[in-house]
Rosetta silent file (secondary structure, phi, psi, omega in degrees, C-alpha in Angstrom):
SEQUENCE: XXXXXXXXXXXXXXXXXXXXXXXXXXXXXXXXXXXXXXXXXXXXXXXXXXXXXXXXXXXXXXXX
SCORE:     score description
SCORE:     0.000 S_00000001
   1 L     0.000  -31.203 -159.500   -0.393   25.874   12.900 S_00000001
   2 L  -102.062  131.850  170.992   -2.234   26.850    9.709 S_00000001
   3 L  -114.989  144.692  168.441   -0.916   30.238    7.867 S_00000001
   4 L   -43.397  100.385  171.222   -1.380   32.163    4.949 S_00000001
   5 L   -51.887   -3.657  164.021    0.518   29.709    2.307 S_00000001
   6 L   -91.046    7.764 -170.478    2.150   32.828    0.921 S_00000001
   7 L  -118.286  -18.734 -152.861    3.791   33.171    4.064 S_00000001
   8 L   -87.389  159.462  176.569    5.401   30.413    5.412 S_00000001
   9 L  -109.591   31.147  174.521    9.210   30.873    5.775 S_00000001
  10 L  -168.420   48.562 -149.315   10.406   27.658    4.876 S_00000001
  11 L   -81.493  175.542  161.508    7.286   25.863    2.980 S_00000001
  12 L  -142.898  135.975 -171.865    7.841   22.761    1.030 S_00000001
  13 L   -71.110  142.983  176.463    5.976   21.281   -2.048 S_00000001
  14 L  -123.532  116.754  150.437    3.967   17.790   -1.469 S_00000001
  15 L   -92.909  137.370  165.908    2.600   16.197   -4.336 S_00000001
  16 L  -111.549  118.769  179.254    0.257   13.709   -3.492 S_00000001
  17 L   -53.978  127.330  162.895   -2.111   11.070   -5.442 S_00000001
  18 L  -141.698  154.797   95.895   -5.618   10.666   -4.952 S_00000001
  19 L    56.517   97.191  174.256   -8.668    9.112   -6.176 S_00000001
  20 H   -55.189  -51.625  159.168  -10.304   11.048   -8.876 S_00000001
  21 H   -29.615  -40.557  164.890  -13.411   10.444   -7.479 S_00000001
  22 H   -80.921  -64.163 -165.369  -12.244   12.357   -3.923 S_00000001
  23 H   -37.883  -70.548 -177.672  -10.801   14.984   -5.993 S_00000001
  24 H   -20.155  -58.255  166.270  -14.347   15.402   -7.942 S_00000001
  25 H   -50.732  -20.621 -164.306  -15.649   15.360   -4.373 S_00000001
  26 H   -83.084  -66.429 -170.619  -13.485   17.683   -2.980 S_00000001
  27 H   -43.787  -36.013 -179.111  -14.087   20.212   -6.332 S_00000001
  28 H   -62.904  -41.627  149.230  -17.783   19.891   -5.679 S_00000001
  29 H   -81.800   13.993 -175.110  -17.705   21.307   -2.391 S_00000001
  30 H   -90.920  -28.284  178.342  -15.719   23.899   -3.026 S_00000001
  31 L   -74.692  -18.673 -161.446  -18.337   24.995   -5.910 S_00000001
  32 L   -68.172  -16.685  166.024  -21.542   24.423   -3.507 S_00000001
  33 L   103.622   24.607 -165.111  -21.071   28.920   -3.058 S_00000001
  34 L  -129.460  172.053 -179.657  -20.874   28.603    0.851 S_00000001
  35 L   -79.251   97.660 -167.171  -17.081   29.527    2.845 S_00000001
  36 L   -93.632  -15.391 -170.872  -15.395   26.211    3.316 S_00000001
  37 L   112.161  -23.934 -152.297  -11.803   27.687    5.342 S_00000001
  38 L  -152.991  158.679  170.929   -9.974   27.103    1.809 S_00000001
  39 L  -130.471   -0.589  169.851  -10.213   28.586   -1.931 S_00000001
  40 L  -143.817 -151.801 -166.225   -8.444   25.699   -4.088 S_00000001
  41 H   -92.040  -47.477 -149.144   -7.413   21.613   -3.487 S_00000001
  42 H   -72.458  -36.752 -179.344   -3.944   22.532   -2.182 S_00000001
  43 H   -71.326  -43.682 -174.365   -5.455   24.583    0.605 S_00000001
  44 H   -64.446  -21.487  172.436   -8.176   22.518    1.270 S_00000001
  45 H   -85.724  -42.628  160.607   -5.439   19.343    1.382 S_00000001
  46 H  -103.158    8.035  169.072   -3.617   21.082    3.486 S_00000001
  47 H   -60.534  -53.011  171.936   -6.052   22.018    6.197 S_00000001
  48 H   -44.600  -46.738 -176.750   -6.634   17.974    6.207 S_00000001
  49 H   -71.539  -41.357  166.776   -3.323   17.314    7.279 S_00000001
  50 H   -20.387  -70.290 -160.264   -3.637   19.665   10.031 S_00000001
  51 H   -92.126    5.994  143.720   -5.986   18.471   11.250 S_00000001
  52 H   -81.630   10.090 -179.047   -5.341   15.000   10.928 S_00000001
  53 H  -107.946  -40.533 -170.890   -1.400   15.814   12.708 S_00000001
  54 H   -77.385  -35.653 -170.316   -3.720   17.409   15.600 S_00000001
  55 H   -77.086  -28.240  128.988   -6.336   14.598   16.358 S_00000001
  56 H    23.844  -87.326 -142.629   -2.785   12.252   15.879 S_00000001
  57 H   -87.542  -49.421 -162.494   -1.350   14.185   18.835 S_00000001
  58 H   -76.715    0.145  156.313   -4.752   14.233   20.707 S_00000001
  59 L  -136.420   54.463  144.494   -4.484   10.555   21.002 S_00000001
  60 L    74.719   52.361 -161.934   -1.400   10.434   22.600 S_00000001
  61 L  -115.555  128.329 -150.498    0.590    9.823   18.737 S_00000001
  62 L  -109.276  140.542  147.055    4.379   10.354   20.304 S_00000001
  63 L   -97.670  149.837  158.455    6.804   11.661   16.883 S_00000001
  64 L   -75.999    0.000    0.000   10.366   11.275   17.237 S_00000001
């Protein structure tokens, strides 16, 4: 599922709220110098939904 976000052919913007405190968290590992999978919040937010749509589906979560 997950693509180059400069790529998709039909993306759509999600704004979402959060927590300052998880952002801070979030910005902190992204700063720690090691290869997290992501290079800003937007990427890194949307890897989470991935992969919270796959474990979903890996316990048996039916969409309509």
């Amino acid at each position: 599922m997950s693509k180059n976000p400069r790529r998709f052919a039909e993306s759509v913007r999600l704004i979402v709220s959060a927590e300052a405190e998880l952002v801070e968290a979030i910005d902190r590992l992204m700063t720690q110098g090691r290869h997290h999978g992501h290079r800003n919040r937007a990427e890194f937010v949307r890897l989470a939904i991935e992969r919270e749509l796959a474990r979903c589906r890996s316990d048996d979560f039916r969409t309509p």
